[in-house]
Amino acid sequence: MEEEKMSELILREKKQLLSKKKKKGFTLVELIAVIAILAILAAIIVPKVTGYTDKADRSKVQADAKTVLTAVQSYNADKGTDEQITKVDDASITKLSSAVAVPTYLKDKSVADLEKIAGGAEADFKVAKKGGIYTVTVTQ
């Protein structure tokens, strides 16, 4: 009788072990470890990606400034000294409208400012982007 109870007990324990092995999924510790690893990776990657987008914004503004500056220089060369454009305002934008579309963030910039932006020195201008709108500040 005792042997039957022992064999029954052994069978029951084997069934319990087998049923535990059949359960699939992750333990809480494993999930926390994965989340921690992902958080560390995100902390490393996000600042680098932000730096690339800042560089891209700066390059876009610089390219636009070069385009507008080239158009202004061409216009000034064609018109002579009487009608030269010295500042990108409403009047000069009207004069340039057939040659180039002037972005609003370059409006009210002088030719000297455009030259600084087009030159691209790190200290010459700053670009801020908020809600898809650029603001360009030229340092003097």
C-alpha atoms as a printed R data frame, in Angstrom:
    type eleno elety resid chain resno      x       y       z
1   ATOM     1    CA   MET     A     1  0.000   0.000   0.000
2   ATOM     2    CA   GLU     A     2  2.786   2.295   0.819
3   ATOM     3    CA   GLU     A     3  4.357   1.566  -2.517
4   ATOM     4    CA   GLU     A     4  1.149   2.526  -4.274
5   ATOM     5    CA   LYS     A     5  1.035   5.825  -2.410
6   ATOM     6    CA   MET     A     6  4.669   6.472  -3.277
7   ATOM     7    CA   SER     A     7  4.181   5.690  -6.937
8   ATOM     8    CA   GLU     A     8  1.027   7.818  -6.950
9   ATOM     9    CA   LEU     A     9  2.928  10.669  -5.351
10  ATOM    10    CA   ILE     A    10  5.753  10.314  -7.854
11  ATOM    11    CA   LEU     A    11  3.310  10.293 -10.764
12  ATOM    12    CA   ARG     A    12  1.570  13.381  -9.428
13  ATOM    13    CA   GLU     A    13  4.890  15.217  -9.076
14  ATOM    14    CA   LYS     A    14  5.890  14.251 -12.613
15  ATOM    15    CA   LYS     A    15  2.573  15.559 -13.928
16  ATOM    16    CA   GLN     A    16  3.071  18.823 -12.073
17  ATOM    17    CA   LEU     A    17  6.572  19.209 -13.455
18  ATOM    18    CA   LEU     A    18  5.384  18.442 -16.968
19  ATOM    19    CA   SER     A    19  2.501  20.875 -16.683
20  ATOM    20    CA   LYS     A    20  4.890  23.604 -15.515
21  ATOM    21    CA   LYS     A    21  7.170  22.962 -18.465
22  ATOM    22    CA   LYS     A    22  4.281  23.278 -20.909
23  ATOM    23    CA   LYS     A    23  3.502  26.826 -19.813
24  ATOM    24    CA   LYS     A    24  4.917  29.299 -22.294
25  ATOM    25    CA   GLY     A    25  5.710  32.962 -21.776
26  ATOM    26    CA   PHE     A    26  8.173  35.280 -20.141
27  ATOM    27    CA   THR     A    27  8.745  35.815 -16.482
28  ATOM    28    CA   LEU     A    28  8.434  39.251 -14.939
29  ATOM    29    CA   VAL     A    29 12.205  39.434 -14.475
30  ATOM    30    CA   GLU     A    30 12.793  38.732 -18.169
31  ATOM    31    CA   LEU     A    31 10.312  41.418 -19.195
32  ATOM    32    CA   ILE     A    32 11.879  43.984 -16.869
33  ATOM    33    CA   ALA     A    33 15.343  43.144 -18.214
34  ATOM    34    CA   VAL     A    34 14.197  43.664 -21.816
35  ATOM    35    CA   ILE     A    35 12.502  46.962 -20.938
36  ATOM    36    CA   ALA     A    36 15.661  48.159 -19.169
37  ATOM    37    CA   ILE     A    37 17.809  47.291 -22.186
38  ATOM    38    CA   LEU     A    38 15.415  49.110 -24.538
39  ATOM    39    CA   ALA     A    39 15.438  52.173 -22.272
40  ATOM    40    CA   ILE     A    40 19.241  52.256 -22.292
41  ATOM    41    CA   LEU     A    41 19.351  51.948 -26.089
42  ATOM    42    CA   ALA     A    42 16.762  54.722 -26.469
43  ATOM    43    CA   ALA     A    43 18.772  56.978 -24.166
44  ATOM    44    CA   ILE     A    44 21.809  56.477 -26.384
45  ATOM    45    CA   ILE     A    45 20.107  56.732 -29.788
46  ATOM    46    CA   VAL     A    46 17.630  59.609 -29.340
47  ATOM    47    CA   PRO     A    47 20.222  62.375 -28.782
48  ATOM    48    CA   LYS     A    48 22.187  61.241 -31.829
49  ATOM    49    CA   VAL     A    49 19.098  61.281 -34.059
50  ATOM    50    CA   THR     A    50 18.190  64.734 -32.754
51  ATOM    51    CA   GLY     A    51 21.653  65.956 -33.690
52  ATOM    52    CA   TYR     A    52 21.208  64.701 -37.244
53  ATOM    53    CA   THR     A    53 17.848  66.440 -37.639
54  ATOM    54    CA   ASP     A    54 19.374  69.692 -36.355
55  ATOM    55    CA   LYS     A    55 22.164  69.382 -38.921
56  ATOM    56    CA   ALA     A    56 19.611  68.685 -41.654
57  ATOM    57    CA   ASP     A    57 17.567  71.759 -40.689
58  ATOM    58    CA   ARG     A    58 20.701  73.882 -40.711
59  ATOM    59    CA   SER     A    59 21.739  72.520 -44.125
60  ATOM    60    CA   LYS     A    60 18.290  73.236 -45.571
61  ATOM    61    CA   VAL     A    61 18.381  76.844 -44.383
62  ATOM    62    CA   GLN     A    62 21.926  77.208 -45.685
63  ATOM    63    CA   ALA     A    63 20.982  75.838 -49.119
64  ATOM    64    CA   ASP     A    64 17.949  78.135 -49.319
65  ATOM    65    CA   ALA     A    65 20.118  81.114 -48.359
66  ATOM    66    CA   LYS     A    66 22.628  80.227 -51.086
67  ATOM    67    CA   THR     A    67 19.814  80.063 -53.650
68  ATOM    68    CA   VAL     A    68 18.342  83.409 -52.608
69  ATOM    69    CA   LEU     A    69 21.797  85.014 -52.388
70  ATOM    70    CA   THR     A    70 22.659  83.813 -55.897
71  ATOM    71    CA   ALA     A    71 19.366  85.221 -57.203
72  ATOM    72    CA   VAL     A    72 19.995  88.559 -55.463
73  ATOM    73    CA   GLN     A    73 23.554  88.735 -56.793
74  ATOM    74    CA   SER     A    74 22.340  87.927 -60.311
75  ATOM    75    CA   TYR     A    75 19.606  90.554 -60.055
76  ATOM    76    CA   ASN     A    76 22.067  93.152 -58.751
77  ATOM    77    CA   ALA     A    77 24.544  92.356 -61.539
78  ATOM    78    CA   ASP     A    78 21.804  92.734 -64.166
79  ATOM    79    CA   LYS     A    79 20.276  95.954 -62.834
80  ATOM    80    CA   GLY     A    80 23.352  97.938 -61.941
81  ATOM    81    CA   THR     A    81 23.712 100.179 -58.920
82  ATOM    82    CA   ASP     A    82 20.372 102.021 -59.121
83  ATOM    83    CA   GLU     A    83 18.058  99.108 -58.312
84  ATOM    84    CA   GLN     A    84 20.262  96.822 -56.265
85  ATOM    85    CA   ILE     A    85 18.669  94.686 -53.588
86  ATOM    86    CA   THR     A    86 20.268  95.182 -50.174
87  ATOM    87    CA   LYS     A    87 17.583  93.514 -48.050
88  ATOM    88    CA   VAL     A    88 15.121  90.675 -48.688
89  ATOM    89    CA   ASP     A    89 11.881  92.546 -48.007
90  ATOM    90    CA   ASP     A    90  8.496  92.600 -49.765
91  ATOM    91    CA   ALA     A    91  9.777  94.865 -52.556
92  ATOM    92    CA   SER     A    92 12.828  92.726 -53.283
93  ATOM    93    CA   ILE     A    93 10.792  89.513 -53.082
94  ATOM    94    CA   THR     A    94  8.505  90.950 -55.760
95  ATOM    95    CA   LYS     A    95 11.558  91.674 -57.919
96  ATOM    96    CA   LEU     A    96 12.910  88.145 -57.403
97  ATOM    97    CA   SER     A    97  9.604  86.287 -57.660
98  ATOM    98    CA   SER     A    98 10.214  85.041 -61.179
99  ATOM    99    CA   ALA     A    99 13.717  83.846 -60.312
100 ATOM   100    CA   VAL     A   100 13.342  82.201 -56.903
101 ATOM   101    CA   ALA     A   101 10.828  81.556 -54.147
102 ATOM   102    CA   VAL     A   102 12.041  83.237 -50.968
103 ATOM   103    CA   PRO     A   103 11.294  81.284 -47.779
104 ATOM   104    CA   THR     A   104  9.590  83.350 -45.087
105 ATOM   105    CA   TYR     A   105 12.401  82.687 -42.616
106 ATOM   106    CA   LEU     A   106 14.806  84.588 -44.889
107 ATOM   107    CA   LYS     A   107 12.517  87.598 -45.165
108 ATOM   108    CA   ASP     A   108 13.957  90.845 -43.777
109 ATOM   109    CA   LYS     A   109 17.509  89.507 -43.946
110 ATOM   110    CA   SER     A   110 20.187  91.727 -45.472
111 ATOM   111    CA   VAL     A   111 22.526  90.572 -48.215
112 ATOM   112    CA   ALA     A   112 25.285  90.450 -45.579
113 ATOM   113    CA   ASP     A   113 23.088  88.160 -43.454
114 ATOM   114    CA   LEU     A   114 22.464  85.913 -46.462
115 ATOM   115    CA   GLU     A   115 26.212  85.728 -47.056
116 ATOM   116    CA   LYS     A   116 26.777  84.675 -43.432
117 ATOM   117    CA   ILE     A   117 24.079  82.006 -43.625
118 ATOM   118    CA   ALA     A   118 25.282  80.734 -47.002
119 ATOM   119    CA   GLY     A   119 28.849  80.625 -45.670
120 ATOM   120    CA   GLY     A   120 27.662  78.281 -42.955
121 ATOM   121    CA   ALA     A   121 30.076  79.111 -40.152
122 ATOM   122    CA   GLU     A   122 28.794  77.604 -36.910
123 ATOM   123    CA   ALA     A   123 28.816  80.923 -35.040
124 ATOM   124    CA   ASP     A   124 27.206  82.992 -37.815
125 ATOM   125    CA   PHE     A   125 23.600  81.845 -37.528
126 ATOM   126    CA   LYS     A   126 21.245  79.738 -35.465
127 ATOM   127    CA   VAL     A   127 18.226  77.758 -36.656
128 ATOM   128    CA   ALA     A   128 15.232  77.010 -34.465
129 ATOM   129    CA   LYS     A   129 12.343  74.873 -35.669
130 ATOM   130    CA   LYS     A   130  8.999  74.849 -33.907
131 ATOM   131    CA   GLY     A   131  5.905  73.277 -35.402
132 ATOM   132    CA   GLY     A   132  7.488  73.027 -38.843
133 ATOM   133    CA   ILE     A   133  8.363  76.753 -38.904
134 ATOM   134    CA   TYR     A   134 11.994  77.818 -39.048
135 ATOM   135    CA   THR     A   135 13.381  80.877 -37.305
136 ATOM   136    CA   VAL     A   136 16.830  81.992 -38.401
137 ATOM   137    CA   THR     A   137 18.877  84.305 -36.205
138 ATOM   138    CA   VAL     A   138 22.069  85.805 -37.583
139 ATOM   139    CA   THR     A   139 24.728  86.820 -35.087
140 ATOM   140    CA   GLN     A   140 26.476  90.106 -35.671
